[in-house]
Short mmCIF file of C-alpha atoms and ligand atoms in Angstrom, two decimals:
data_model
loop_
_atom_site.label_atom_id
_atom_site.label_comp_id
_atom_site.label_asym_id
_atom_site.label_seq_id
_atom_site.Cartn_x
_atom_site.Cartn_y
_atom_site.Cartn_z
CA MET A 1 -6.00 5.42 -39.31
CA LEU A 2 -6.35 8.40 -37.44
CA SER A 3 -10.11 10.02 -36.76
CA GLU A 4 -11.18 13.15 -38.68
CA THR A 5 -11.16 14.74 -34.93
CA TYR A 6 -7.05 13.05 -34.01
CA ARG A 7 -6.25 14.55 -37.42
CA GLN A 8 -7.25 18.32 -36.45
CA PHE A 9 -5.08 17.50 -33.52
CA LEU A 10 -2.04 16.67 -35.16
CA ARG A 11 -1.72 20.39 -36.47
CA LEU A 12 -1.91 21.72 -32.30
CA VAL A 13 1.83 22.91 -31.09
CA ILE A 14 1.11 23.67 -27.42
CA TYR A 15 3.07 26.49 -25.42
CA GLN A 16 3.24 24.54 -21.71
CA ILE A 17 2.57 27.91 -18.84
CA TYR A 18 3.96 27.62 -15.73
CA PRO A 19 1.27 30.95 -14.89
CA ARG A 20 3.18 31.93 -11.06
CA SER A 21 6.86 32.05 -13.45
CA PHE A 22 5.58 33.62 -17.13
CA GLN A 23 5.44 36.88 -16.28
CA ASP A 24 3.81 39.63 -13.28
CA THR A 25 2.15 42.60 -14.09
CA ASN A 26 0.82 44.44 -11.19
CA GLY A 27 3.76 43.97 -9.68
CA ASP A 28 3.94 41.32 -6.53
CA GLY A 29 6.38 39.04 -7.77
CA ILE A 30 4.69 37.53 -9.01
CA GLY A 31 3.29 35.64 -12.85
CA ASP A 32 -0.50 36.07 -13.21
CA LEU A 33 -2.98 36.17 -15.22
CA PRO A 34 -2.75 39.42 -17.83
CA GLY A 35 0.95 38.08 -17.88
CA VAL A 36 -0.81 35.79 -20.08
CA ILE A 37 -2.91 37.55 -22.24
CA ARG A 38 -0.43 39.76 -22.60
CA HIS A 39 2.31 37.97 -24.21
CA LEU A 40 -0.84 35.68 -26.72
CA ASP A 41 0.15 37.81 -29.77
CA ASP A 42 3.89 36.35 -28.16
CA LEU A 43 2.86 33.04 -28.45
CA LEU A 44 0.54 33.51 -32.10
CA GLU A 45 4.42 34.41 -33.47
CA LEU A 46 6.28 32.01 -32.61
CA GLY A 47 3.73 29.74 -34.47
CA VAL A 48 1.94 28.43 -30.70
CA ASN A 49 -2.14 27.56 -31.92
CA ALA A 50 -2.62 26.25 -27.81
CA ILE A 51 -1.99 27.06 -24.57
CA TRP A 52 -1.58 23.92 -21.12
CA LEU A 53 -1.74 26.98 -17.70
CA CYS A 54 -0.15 24.96 -15.54
CA PRO A 55 -3.01 24.86 -12.49
CA CYS A 56 -4.62 28.46 -11.56
CA PHE A 57 -7.19 27.46 -9.33
CA ARG A 58 -7.17 28.66 -5.98
CA SER A 59 -4.94 27.33 -3.24
CA PRO A 60 -2.39 27.17 -0.29
CA ASN A 61 0.20 26.64 -2.27
CA ASP A 62 1.99 24.45 -0.53
CA ASP A 63 2.50 22.37 -4.14
CA ASN A 64 2.56 25.64 -6.09
CA GLY A 65 -1.36 25.03 -7.78
CA TYR A 66 -1.63 21.49 -7.78
CA ASP A 67 -3.48 21.61 -3.97
CA ILE A 68 -6.42 22.60 -4.64
CA SER A 69 -9.17 24.50 -2.57
CA ASP A 70 -11.44 25.61 -5.14
CA TYR A 71 -11.67 23.74 -8.38
CA CYS A 72 -14.70 26.65 -9.50
CA ALA A 73 -12.24 29.44 -8.42
CA ILE A 74 -9.07 31.10 -9.52
CA MET A 75 -6.06 31.93 -7.38
CA ASP A 76 -5.26 35.70 -5.88
CA GLU A 77 -2.10 35.95 -6.53
CA LEU A 78 -3.48 35.12 -10.01
CA GLY A 79 -6.37 37.03 -10.92
CA THR A 80 -9.79 37.38 -11.16
CA MET A 81 -12.44 35.67 -12.33
CA GLY A 82 -12.89 37.73 -15.33
CA ASP A 83 -9.36 37.56 -15.96
CA MET A 84 -10.22 34.29 -17.05
CA GLU A 85 -12.47 35.22 -19.11
CA ARG A 86 -10.74 37.54 -21.04
CA LEU A 87 -7.94 35.51 -21.45
CA ILE A 88 -10.13 32.36 -23.37
CA ASP A 89 -11.96 35.44 -25.08
CA GLN A 90 -8.64 36.74 -26.05
CA MET A 91 -7.11 33.14 -27.35
CA HIS A 92 -10.28 32.41 -29.04
CA ARG A 93 -10.59 35.61 -31.16
CA ARG A 94 -6.85 34.86 -32.25
CA GLY A 95 -7.60 30.67 -33.38
CA MET A 96 -6.02 29.56 -29.92
CA LYS A 97 -6.99 26.95 -27.76
CA LEU A 98 -6.80 26.76 -24.12
CA ILE A 99 -6.57 23.75 -21.77
CA LEU A 100 -6.17 23.90 -18.90
CA ASP A 101 -4.83 21.93 -15.56
CA LEU A 102 -6.86 19.45 -13.66
CA VAL A 103 -5.55 17.47 -11.42
CA PRO A 104 -8.68 14.89 -9.84
CA ASN A 105 -6.38 12.40 -7.87
CA HIS A 106 -6.19 14.58 -4.91
CA THR A 107 -7.47 17.80 -2.68
CA SER A 108 -5.87 20.86 -0.80
CA THR A 109 -6.32 19.68 2.19
CA SER A 110 -8.70 23.44 2.95
CA HIS A 111 -10.52 21.71 0.27
CA ARG A 112 -14.13 22.45 1.91
CA TRP A 113 -14.52 18.64 0.88
CA PHE A 114 -11.87 18.03 3.20
CA GLN A 115 -12.79 19.74 5.64
CA GLU A 116 -16.17 18.53 6.25
CA SER A 117 -15.21 15.01 5.92
CA ARG A 118 -12.50 15.24 8.57
CA LYS A 119 -15.44 16.36 11.20
CA GLY A 120 -17.44 12.29 10.99
CA ARG A 121 -18.20 8.94 9.30
CA ASP A 122 -21.41 10.56 8.70
CA ASN A 123 -21.85 13.48 6.84
CA PRO A 124 -22.44 13.52 3.39
CA PHE A 125 -18.57 14.26 2.64
CA SER A 126 -16.87 11.45 4.55
CA ASP A 127 -15.94 9.20 1.74
CA PHE A 128 -14.53 10.96 -0.19
CA TYR A 129 -11.44 10.56 0.53
CA TYR A 130 -9.33 7.27 1.85
CA TRP A 131 -9.99 7.08 5.76
CA PHE A 132 -8.16 4.30 7.93
CA ASP A 133 -8.62 3.43 11.39
CA ALA A 134 -4.83 2.05 11.66
CA ILE A 135 -2.52 3.04 7.85
CA PRO A 136 -2.73 -0.13 5.38
CA ASN A 137 0.16 -0.68 4.19
CA ASP A 138 4.08 0.62 3.56
CA TRP A 139 2.93 3.66 0.84
CA LYS A 140 5.29 6.21 0.08
CA SER A 141 4.00 10.10 -0.89
CA CYS A 142 6.53 10.58 -3.50
CA PHE A 143 7.79 13.42 -2.06
CA GLY A 144 9.30 11.77 1.05
CA GLY A 145 8.33 9.91 3.98
CA SER A 146 4.47 7.54 4.30
CA ALA A 147 1.53 8.44 2.14
CA TYR A 148 -0.58 8.09 5.24
CA ALA A 149 -1.05 11.07 8.05
CA PHE A 150 -3.23 10.99 10.91
CA ASP A 151 -6.12 13.75 11.81
CA GLU A 152 -6.86 14.65 14.68
CA GLN A 153 -10.04 15.63 13.99
CA ARG A 154 -11.60 12.05 12.60
CA GLY A 155 -9.02 10.23 14.93
CA GLN A 156 -9.02 8.46 11.18
CA TYR A 157 -5.33 7.97 9.28
CA TYR A 158 -6.11 9.18 5.79
CA LEU A 159 -4.33 8.55 1.85
CA HIS A 160 -1.84 11.15 0.32
CA SER A 161 0.12 10.54 -2.77
CA TYR A 162 1.95 13.74 -1.74
CA ALA A 163 2.43 16.12 0.16
CA PRO A 164 0.01 15.47 3.50
CA THR A 165 -2.11 19.02 2.15
CA GLN A 166 -2.83 16.87 -0.56
CA ALA A 167 -4.99 13.92 0.72
CA ASP A 168 -6.88 11.36 -1.81
CA LEU A 169 -10.23 11.86 -3.51
CA ASN A 170 -12.23 8.98 -2.86
CA TRP A 171 -13.42 8.22 -6.69
CA ASN A 172 -15.01 5.17 -5.53
CA ASN A 173 -17.26 7.17 -4.21
CA PRO A 174 -20.10 8.16 -7.28
CA ALA A 175 -20.45 11.84 -5.52
CA VAL A 176 -16.39 11.83 -6.22
CA VAL A 177 -16.82 11.30 -9.53
CA ARG A 178 -20.46 13.95 -9.87
CA ALA A 179 -18.87 16.11 -8.23
CA MET A 180 -14.99 16.09 -10.84
CA GLN A 181 -17.68 15.99 -13.96
CA ASP A 182 -18.68 19.20 -12.62
CA VAL A 183 -15.11 20.60 -11.53
CA VAL A 184 -15.18 19.80 -15.23
CA ASP A 185 -18.73 21.16 -16.88
CA PHE A 186 -18.13 24.14 -15.59
CA TRP A 187 -14.87 25.49 -16.96
CA VAL A 188 -16.34 23.05 -20.45
CA ASP A 189 -19.30 26.08 -20.06
CA LYS A 190 -16.75 28.72 -19.18
CA GLY A 191 -15.39 27.89 -22.89
CA VAL A 192 -12.18 26.11 -22.40
CA ASP A 193 -10.64 23.18 -25.43
CA GLY A 194 -9.17 20.82 -23.00
CA PHE A 195 -7.46 19.94 -19.82
CA ARG A 196 -4.12 18.42 -18.99
CA VAL A 197 -4.82 15.37 -16.74
CA ASP A 198 -2.82 15.85 -13.15
CA VAL A 199 -1.48 12.22 -12.10
CA VAL A 200 -4.24 10.35 -14.24
CA ASP A 201 -3.45 7.57 -13.35
CA GLN A 202 -3.06 7.24 -9.40
CA ILE A 203 -7.89 8.08 -9.16
CA SER A 204 -7.88 4.21 -9.53
CA LYS A 205 -5.96 1.70 -6.79
CA ASP A 206 -4.77 -1.45 -7.21
CA PHE A 207 -4.85 -1.45 -3.54
CA GLU A 208 -4.90 -6.04 -3.84
CA ASN A 209 -1.69 -5.81 -5.61
CA GLY A 210 0.14 -2.77 -3.99
CA ARG A 211 -0.15 -0.32 -6.47
CA ASN A 212 -1.92 3.46 -5.18
CA CYS A 213 -2.73 3.73 -9.53
CA PHE A 214 -4.12 1.54 -12.11
CA GLY A 215 -6.59 -0.01 -10.18
CA PRO A 216 -9.66 -1.99 -12.01
CA ARG A 217 -12.06 1.88 -12.53
CA LEU A 218 -9.61 3.72 -14.44
CA HIS A 219 -10.80 3.27 -17.77
CA GLU A 220 -14.04 3.13 -16.25
CA PHE A 221 -12.81 6.83 -14.09
CA ILE A 222 -11.64 8.12 -17.24
CA HIS A 223 -15.15 8.12 -19.59
CA ALA A 224 -16.85 9.29 -16.41
CA LEU A 225 -15.32 12.57 -17.94
CA PHE A 226 -14.51 13.22 -20.76
CA GLY A 227 -17.34 9.76 -22.67
CA ARG A 228 -19.77 12.25 -22.35
CA GLU A 229 -21.70 13.87 -24.71
CA LYS A 230 -20.81 17.65 -23.88
CA THR A 231 -16.56 16.25 -22.99
CA ARG A 232 -16.03 14.24 -25.87
CA GLY A 233 -14.73 16.92 -28.68
CA LEU A 234 -12.27 17.54 -25.33
CA PHE A 235 -8.36 17.80 -26.20
CA THR A 236 -7.51 15.42 -23.45
CA VAL A 237 -4.16 14.46 -22.08
CA GLY A 238 -3.21 12.23 -19.49
CA GLU A 239 -0.29 12.51 -17.30
CA CYS A 240 0.10 8.47 -17.15
CA TRP A 241 3.14 6.48 -16.67
CA VAL A 242 1.98 3.85 -19.30
CA ASN A 243 5.02 1.69 -21.15
CA ASP A 244 3.07 -0.25 -23.38
CA ALA A 245 1.46 0.78 -27.13
CA GLN A 246 -1.96 -1.68 -26.68
CA GLU A 247 -1.89 -0.32 -23.03
CA MET A 248 -1.47 3.56 -24.51
CA GLU A 249 -4.51 2.32 -27.51
CA ARG A 250 -6.79 1.79 -24.55
CA HIS A 251 -6.40 4.75 -22.55
CA SER A 252 -6.55 7.15 -26.05
CA ALA A 253 -8.44 6.41 -29.03
CA PHE A 254 -10.37 8.10 -30.16
CA GLU A 255 -13.61 5.59 -30.12
CA ARG A 256 -12.90 4.99 -26.55
CA GLY A 257 -13.50 7.89 -25.33
CA GLU A 258 -11.27 8.58 -22.64
CA LEU A 259 -8.38 10.45 -23.54
CA SER A 260 -6.86 12.19 -26.68
CA THR A 261 -2.85 11.14 -26.09
CA LEU A 262 -0.56 10.25 -22.81
CA PHE A 263 2.92 11.49 -21.69
CA GLN A 264 5.20 8.64 -23.16
CA PHE A 265 8.42 9.49 -20.47
CA ASP A 266 10.28 6.83 -20.30
CA HIS A 267 13.10 9.88 -22.46
CA MET A 268 12.78 11.08 -18.74
CA GLU A 269 15.29 9.65 -17.57
CA CYS A 270 17.66 9.74 -19.72
CA GLY A 271 20.69 11.42 -18.55
CA ARG A 272 20.34 10.48 -15.05
CA ALA A 273 20.90 7.53 -12.44
CA ASP A 274 17.85 8.87 -10.55
CA LYS A 275 15.91 11.99 -9.98
CA PHE A 276 18.95 13.70 -8.31
CA THR A 277 21.85 11.98 -9.81
CA PRO A 278 23.33 12.42 -13.08
CA LYS A 279 24.75 10.12 -15.77
CA PRO A 280 26.77 10.36 -18.85
CA ASP A 281 24.28 9.13 -21.68
CA SER A 282 24.58 10.73 -24.75
CA LEU A 283 21.13 11.07 -27.61
CA ARG A 284 21.62 7.46 -28.86
CA THR A 285 19.48 6.59 -25.79
CA VAL A 286 16.76 9.26 -26.27
CA ARG A 287 17.16 8.81 -30.47
CA ASP A 288 16.21 4.81 -29.73
CA ILE A 289 13.47 6.12 -27.64
CA LEU A 290 11.66 8.38 -29.67
CA ILE A 291 11.99 5.26 -33.00
CA ARG A 292 10.65 2.80 -30.69
CA TRP A 293 7.55 4.95 -29.20
CA GLN A 294 6.99 6.29 -33.94
CA GLN A 295 7.53 2.39 -34.45
CA LYS A 296 5.33 0.96 -31.73
CA THR A 297 2.45 3.51 -32.64
CA ALA A 298 2.46 3.26 -36.27
CA GLY A 299 -1.05 2.30 -37.47
CA LEU A 300 -3.13 2.64 -33.93
CA ASN A 301 -6.26 5.40 -34.12
CA LEU A 302 -4.57 7.23 -31.22
CA LEU A 303 -1.74 10.65 -30.98
CA HIS A 304 1.54 10.90 -29.46
CA SER A 305 2.79 13.41 -27.37
CA LEU A 306 6.02 14.95 -28.39
CA PHE A 307 7.50 16.60 -25.70
CA THR A 308 11.67 16.96 -24.13
CA ASP A 309 10.51 19.47 -21.40
CA ASN A 310 7.97 20.08 -18.37
CA HIS A 311 7.55 22.12 -15.54
CA ASP A 312 8.69 18.71 -12.73
CA GLN A 313 12.06 18.43 -14.63
CA PRO A 314 15.35 20.09 -15.40
CA PRO A 315 14.66 21.05 -18.97
CA LEU A 316 16.82 17.73 -21.71
CA LEU A 317 19.45 20.27 -22.91
CA SER A 318 21.48 20.50 -19.67
CA ARG A 319 20.59 16.40 -19.27
CA ALA A 320 21.83 15.19 -22.27
CA ALA A 321 23.26 17.66 -24.24
CA ASN A 322 25.05 20.77 -23.70
CA ASP A 323 24.41 23.96 -22.99
CA ARG A 324 27.32 25.42 -21.81
CA GLU A 325 30.32 26.09 -25.29
CA LYS A 326 27.06 24.50 -27.78
CA ARG A 327 23.95 25.56 -26.39
CA TYR A 328 21.92 26.77 -28.92
CA GLU A 329 23.33 23.91 -31.72
CA SER A 330 21.74 21.41 -28.84
CA ALA A 331 19.23 23.15 -28.44
CA THR A 332 18.56 23.43 -32.15
CA CYS A 333 19.10 20.12 -33.14
CA LEU A 334 17.51 18.49 -30.48
CA ALA A 335 14.09 21.51 -30.76
CA ALA A 336 14.32 18.78 -35.00
CA MET A 337 14.63 15.30 -33.77
CA PHE A 338 11.78 15.90 -31.07
CA TYR A 339 9.04 18.16 -33.25
CA LEU A 340 9.83 16.11 -36.65
CA LEU A 341 7.94 13.10 -35.69
CA LYS A 342 4.47 12.62 -35.13
CA GLY A 343 2.47 13.50 -32.89
CA VAL A 344 0.86 16.84 -30.52
CA ALA A 345 3.60 19.06 -29.81
CA PHE A 346 3.73 20.48 -26.49
CA ILE A 347 6.87 23.71 -25.33
CA TYR A 348 7.27 24.79 -22.57
CA GLN A 349 7.78 27.85 -21.38
CA GLY A 350 11.19 29.92 -22.11
CA GLN A 351 12.44 26.45 -24.01
CA GLU A 352 12.12 28.31 -27.48
CA TRP A 353 15.17 30.31 -26.01
CA GLY A 354 16.71 27.69 -24.47
CA THR A 355 16.91 27.74 -21.35
CA PRO A 356 18.87 24.95 -19.73
CA SER A 357 19.29 24.53 -15.44
CA ALA A 358 20.18 26.79 -13.20
CA ARG A 359 22.88 26.70 -9.95
CA TYR A 360 21.97 28.07 -7.09
CA GLN A 361 25.26 28.61 -3.61
CA SER A 362 22.09 28.41 -0.68
CA ILE A 363 19.80 26.37 -0.73
CA ASP A 364 17.81 29.53 0.23
CA SER A 365 17.36 29.64 -3.48
CA PHE A 366 15.05 27.22 -3.74
CA ASN A 367 10.84 26.18 -3.26
CA ASP A 368 9.99 23.16 -4.46
CA ILE A 369 8.84 21.23 -1.82
CA GLU A 370 9.80 17.59 -3.49
CA SER A 371 13.95 19.65 -3.04
CA LEU A 372 12.83 20.58 0.07
CA ASN A 373 12.48 17.07 1.55
CA ALA A 374 15.17 15.46 -0.47
CA TYR A 375 17.95 18.63 0.59
CA GLN A 376 16.73 17.13 3.90
CA ALA A 377 17.18 13.57 3.46
CA PHE A 378 20.69 14.35 1.39
CA CYS A 379 22.20 16.10 4.08
CA GLN A 380 20.82 12.99 6.18
CA THR A 381 24.08 10.94 4.80
CA MET A 382 26.30 13.09 3.14
CA PRO A 383 28.14 16.98 3.42
CA SER A 384 25.87 19.48 2.76
CA GLU A 385 27.30 20.80 -0.65
CA LYS A 386 27.55 17.37 -2.03
CA ALA A 387 23.66 17.41 -1.20
CA LEU A 388 22.95 21.04 -2.49
CA GLU A 389 25.09 19.30 -5.90
CA LYS A 390 22.38 16.73 -6.52
CA ILE A 391 19.69 19.83 -5.80
CA ASN A 392 21.21 22.65 -8.70
CA PHE A 393 20.81 18.74 -10.61
CA GLY A 394 17.03 17.96 -10.76
CA SER A 395 14.97 20.36 -9.08
CA ARG A 396 11.81 20.51 -10.59
CA ASP A 397 13.10 24.57 -10.07
CA ASN A 398 15.25 24.50 -13.43
CA ALA A 399 12.33 24.68 -14.40
CA ARG A 400 9.74 27.28 -12.95
CA HIS A 401 12.26 30.45 -12.93
CA PRO A 402 11.14 33.39 -13.63
CA LEU A 403 11.04 33.30 -17.50
CA ALA A 404 13.31 36.02 -18.28
CA TRP A 405 12.08 38.32 -21.71
CA ASN A 406 15.03 40.80 -20.88
CA GLY A 407 18.45 41.25 -19.19
CA GLN A 408 18.00 43.87 -16.54
CA ALA A 409 17.28 44.85 -12.74
CA GLY A 410 14.79 41.97 -12.56
CA GLY A 411 14.53 40.31 -16.23
CA GLY A 412 11.12 41.72 -17.63
CA PHE A 413 9.43 39.90 -15.36
CA SER A 414 8.61 41.91 -12.82
CA ASP A 415 9.85 45.03 -11.20
CA ALA A 416 8.95 43.67 -8.31
CA LYS A 417 11.66 40.37 -6.05
CA PRO A 418 10.13 37.56 -7.24
CA TRP A 419 8.76 34.71 -5.67
CA ILE A 420 11.90 32.65 -6.50
CA PRO A 421 14.59 33.71 -7.80
CA LEU A 422 16.12 34.75 -11.31
CA HIS A 423 17.68 32.03 -13.28
CA SER A 424 21.05 31.73 -12.91
CA ARG A 425 22.19 32.58 -16.17
CA TYR A 426 18.87 35.09 -17.28
CA ARG A 427 21.53 37.97 -17.79
CA GLU A 428 23.09 35.56 -20.99
CA ILE A 429 20.10 33.40 -21.10
CA ASN A 430 17.19 35.15 -21.84
CA ARG A 431 14.32 35.76 -25.28
CA GLU A 432 15.75 39.86 -25.92
CA LEU A 433 19.48 39.02 -26.76
CA ASP A 434 17.88 35.32 -28.03
CA ARG A 435 15.92 37.23 -30.83
CA ALA A 436 18.88 39.67 -31.82
CA ALA A 437 21.12 36.95 -31.78
CA SER A 438 23.13 36.29 -35.33
CA GLN A 439 21.96 32.61 -33.50
CA SER A 440 19.20 32.33 -32.13
CA VAL A 441 17.21 29.50 -31.27
CA TYR A 442 14.02 31.26 -30.90
CA ARG A 443 13.67 31.96 -34.51
CA PHE A 444 14.97 28.03 -34.94
CA TYR A 445 11.12 27.34 -33.44
CA GLN A 446 9.33 29.64 -35.11
CA ALA A 447 11.62 28.10 -38.53
CA LEU A 448 11.29 25.02 -37.65
CA LEU A 449 7.58 25.73 -36.49
CA ARG A 450 5.93 28.04 -39.95
CA LEU A 451 7.26 24.29 -41.37
CA ARG A 452 6.02 21.91 -39.47
CA ARG A 453 2.72 23.89 -39.82
CA GLU A 454 2.79 24.37 -44.00
CA THR A 455 4.02 20.77 -44.78
CA PRO A 456 1.42 17.61 -44.41
CA ALA A 457 4.60 15.59 -44.51
CA PHE A 458 5.50 16.53 -41.26
CA LEU A 459 1.55 16.19 -39.21
CA ASP A 460 0.19 12.79 -40.85
CA GLY A 461 3.23 11.62 -42.97
CA ASP A 462 4.41 7.85 -42.25
CA PHE A 463 8.13 7.66 -40.00
CA GLN A 464 11.08 5.63 -41.22
CA VAL A 465 14.33 5.50 -39.85
CA VAL A 466 17.10 5.90 -42.07
CA SER A 467 20.41 6.13 -39.57
CA ARG A 468 21.87 3.48 -37.59
CA PRO A 469 21.50 2.20 -34.47
CA GLU A 470 25.84 2.15 -34.27
CA ASP A 471 26.17 6.03 -35.88
CA GLY A 472 26.29 8.85 -33.68
CA TRP A 473 23.20 10.62 -35.23
CA PHE A 474 20.08 10.69 -36.28
CA ALA A 475 18.24 10.65 -39.13
CA TYR A 476 14.90 10.03 -40.03
CA ALA A 477 12.01 10.25 -42.52
CA ARG A 478 8.71 11.39 -43.08
CA THR A 479 7.19 10.38 -46.01
CA LEU A 480 3.03 11.65 -47.31
CA GLY A 481 1.90 9.84 -50.63
CA ASP A 482 5.50 10.72 -53.07
CA GLU A 483 6.38 13.53 -51.12
CA ARG A 484 8.81 12.95 -48.22
CA TRP A 485 11.52 14.50 -46.45
CA LEU A 486 14.45 13.72 -44.36
CA VAL A 487 15.84 14.38 -41.51
CA VAL A 488 19.00 14.25 -39.77
CA CYS A 489 20.30 15.60 -36.95
CA ASN A 490 24.54 14.85 -36.32
CA PHE A 491 25.07 14.07 -32.29
CA GLU A 492 28.37 15.63 -30.71
CA LYS A 493 31.19 13.82 -31.97
CA PRO A 494 31.51 16.08 -35.58
CA GLN A 495 31.18 13.82 -38.38
CA THR A 496 30.12 13.23 -42.27
CA ILE A 497 27.56 12.10 -42.65
CA ARG A 498 26.44 10.19 -46.86
CA LEU A 499 22.46 9.77 -46.83
CA PRO A 500 20.89 7.74 -48.58
CA PHE A 501 18.83 9.81 -51.37
CA ALA A 502 19.16 12.18 -52.79
CA LEU A 503 18.01 15.41 -51.86
CA GLU A 504 17.63 18.89 -51.85
CA ALA A 505 19.96 22.03 -50.21
CA PRO A 506 18.02 21.66 -46.70
CA ARG A 507 15.14 23.86 -46.23
CA LEU A 508 16.40 24.65 -42.32
CA SER A 509 19.54 24.57 -40.07
CA ASN A 510 21.43 25.35 -38.23
CA LEU A 511 24.53 25.90 -39.05
CA ASN A 512 22.79 27.18 -42.30
CA ARG A 513 24.51 24.05 -44.49
CA ALA A 514 24.31 24.28 -48.47
CA GLN A 515 23.96 20.60 -48.71
CA ALA A 516 22.77 17.92 -47.01
CA ASP A 517 25.74 15.67 -46.62
CA GLY A 518 29.06 16.02 -45.98
CA LEU A 519 30.65 17.41 -42.50
CA TYR A 520 28.56 17.69 -39.98
CA ALA A 521 29.76 20.35 -36.73
CA PRO A 522 28.41 18.38 -32.75
CA TYR A 523 24.93 18.76 -33.10
CA GLU A 524 24.51 19.91 -36.31
CA CYS A 525 21.10 19.19 -37.78
CA ALA A 526 19.44 20.10 -42.29
CA VAL A 527 16.11 19.14 -42.97
CA CYS A 528 15.98 19.02 -46.50
CA ARG A 529 13.80 17.42 -49.94
CA VAL A 530 13.92 14.86 -51.43
CA LEU A 531 14.15 15.06 -55.31
CA THR A 532 11.51 13.30 -57.27
CA GLY A 533 11.31 12.20 -59.95
C1 LIG B 1 1.98 16.43 -11.23
C2 LIG B 1 1.92 17.24 -11.14
C3 LIG B 1 3.57 17.53 -9.80
C4 LIG B 1 2.96 17.59 -9.15
C5 LIG B 1 1.81 16.62 -9.16
C6 LIG B 1 0.81 16.00 -7.70
O1 LIG B 1 3.26 14.74 -11.35
O2 LIG B 1 2.78 18.13 -12.59
O3 LIG B 1 3.39 18.73 -10.52
O4 LIG B 1 3.84 17.62 -7.86
O5 LIG B 1 1.42 15.27 -10.10
O6 LIG B 1 -0.47 16.97 -8.04
CA1 LIG B 2 1.26 39.50 -10.13
#
């Protein structure tokens, strides 16, 4: 049984904004907070009721804001604290929730805490980070190379699970826990409604078993942040790689006072052998993973999260479906596959008009630290064209291009040269064109979100699989009381589908189907109500 708070959270449709790439308003080529304010009504019109804003705190931007130098100040390029207060106010007037991105695992090495800490072994901040006389193990940084760097000033090594300028905080020090509680409270007092919590599984390390995550004090630390009276009602979502439903429940059941939900990433591995290597894979794999998680979490007091894309991944549309001739069908079919399942919905900016991966001729078009490091490493063992091919496939920049609001010079994003190039297909794929097209991904999303919002069975209903594992399509039912709905999504091949229910005419479909049964085109989908009585 879901608690009442969680039942309310199920109504959330959260739009993820990568602020640098959303909308520039002052002509410096970088998206900003006033740019977010400008589009609030557009987001309402889409059917969104919350925003997760990627980090907007002061930062030298080695990892685009995930390297924070002051948690309680706004990054200069993005705006001012006044802009942030206006954003919160404008959102609340519209009944929207604002979710900020909290990065508790590490700070920038230019944060005052690190600057103090490196001064020596006897200052108030000396134990804020992990310091060692000798490198204690072979942990690697997620961005390549060793996870340890030597600091000349202190004469010791420190741990950095990401870039050398992102030093891991030592949560075993109670002063770190208090400092992060203060950060959370600062923003709660400003009125924010929740947090997405960056790599939260790493705040407690398991040195004994050689894992830099899921350490013995993880629950305690998360509880210290979000289990207090002041923070209990927040909506929180953890970036936390859990594979087991019971483990998920231990992190996110309402009574735990930890997180409201976690991102489950199994489906993110579809369509690739590793981050930079494609693997032909069909939507069947995605389907099977979705089914597994809907079944595993049924009946538990937890919220599942539903998402296809984020700022760290090339779009699922390009990895697991057809982003060329069948781009419209694929993008809309994926939406129906995911967002009518049970869970909190997350939509990544630009997904709502079917933005695919981009492709560039030169490594100079890329900015992401992970991609640039990987490119250097690839070039050691393969020709540079091959290395570029891999980056074009897997780069996080695939999700970070300036949004293409229209097809004019600057894409409606900025009049200035943008901080990274516009999307390579922006003249052909942009919001304005899509909305005016007879087949519009945007309008499909709008209709889908309206149906979801207005149909209790899609929020709270039970899930049942209707298709069989051997089928090249996916059909599922959502049932609440005597109300039952069916979602049918065909995959890449045309085929005739017969459904085991008497169904009304489709309430929603991407190719204007007149009836549920019959021949389905590639990636055609339909949503119908089951006739009762
Ligand atoms: C998370 C973020 C990613 C960032 C990393 C380090 O995975 O989503 O963008 O680089 O943490 O903070
Ligand atoms: Ca700007």
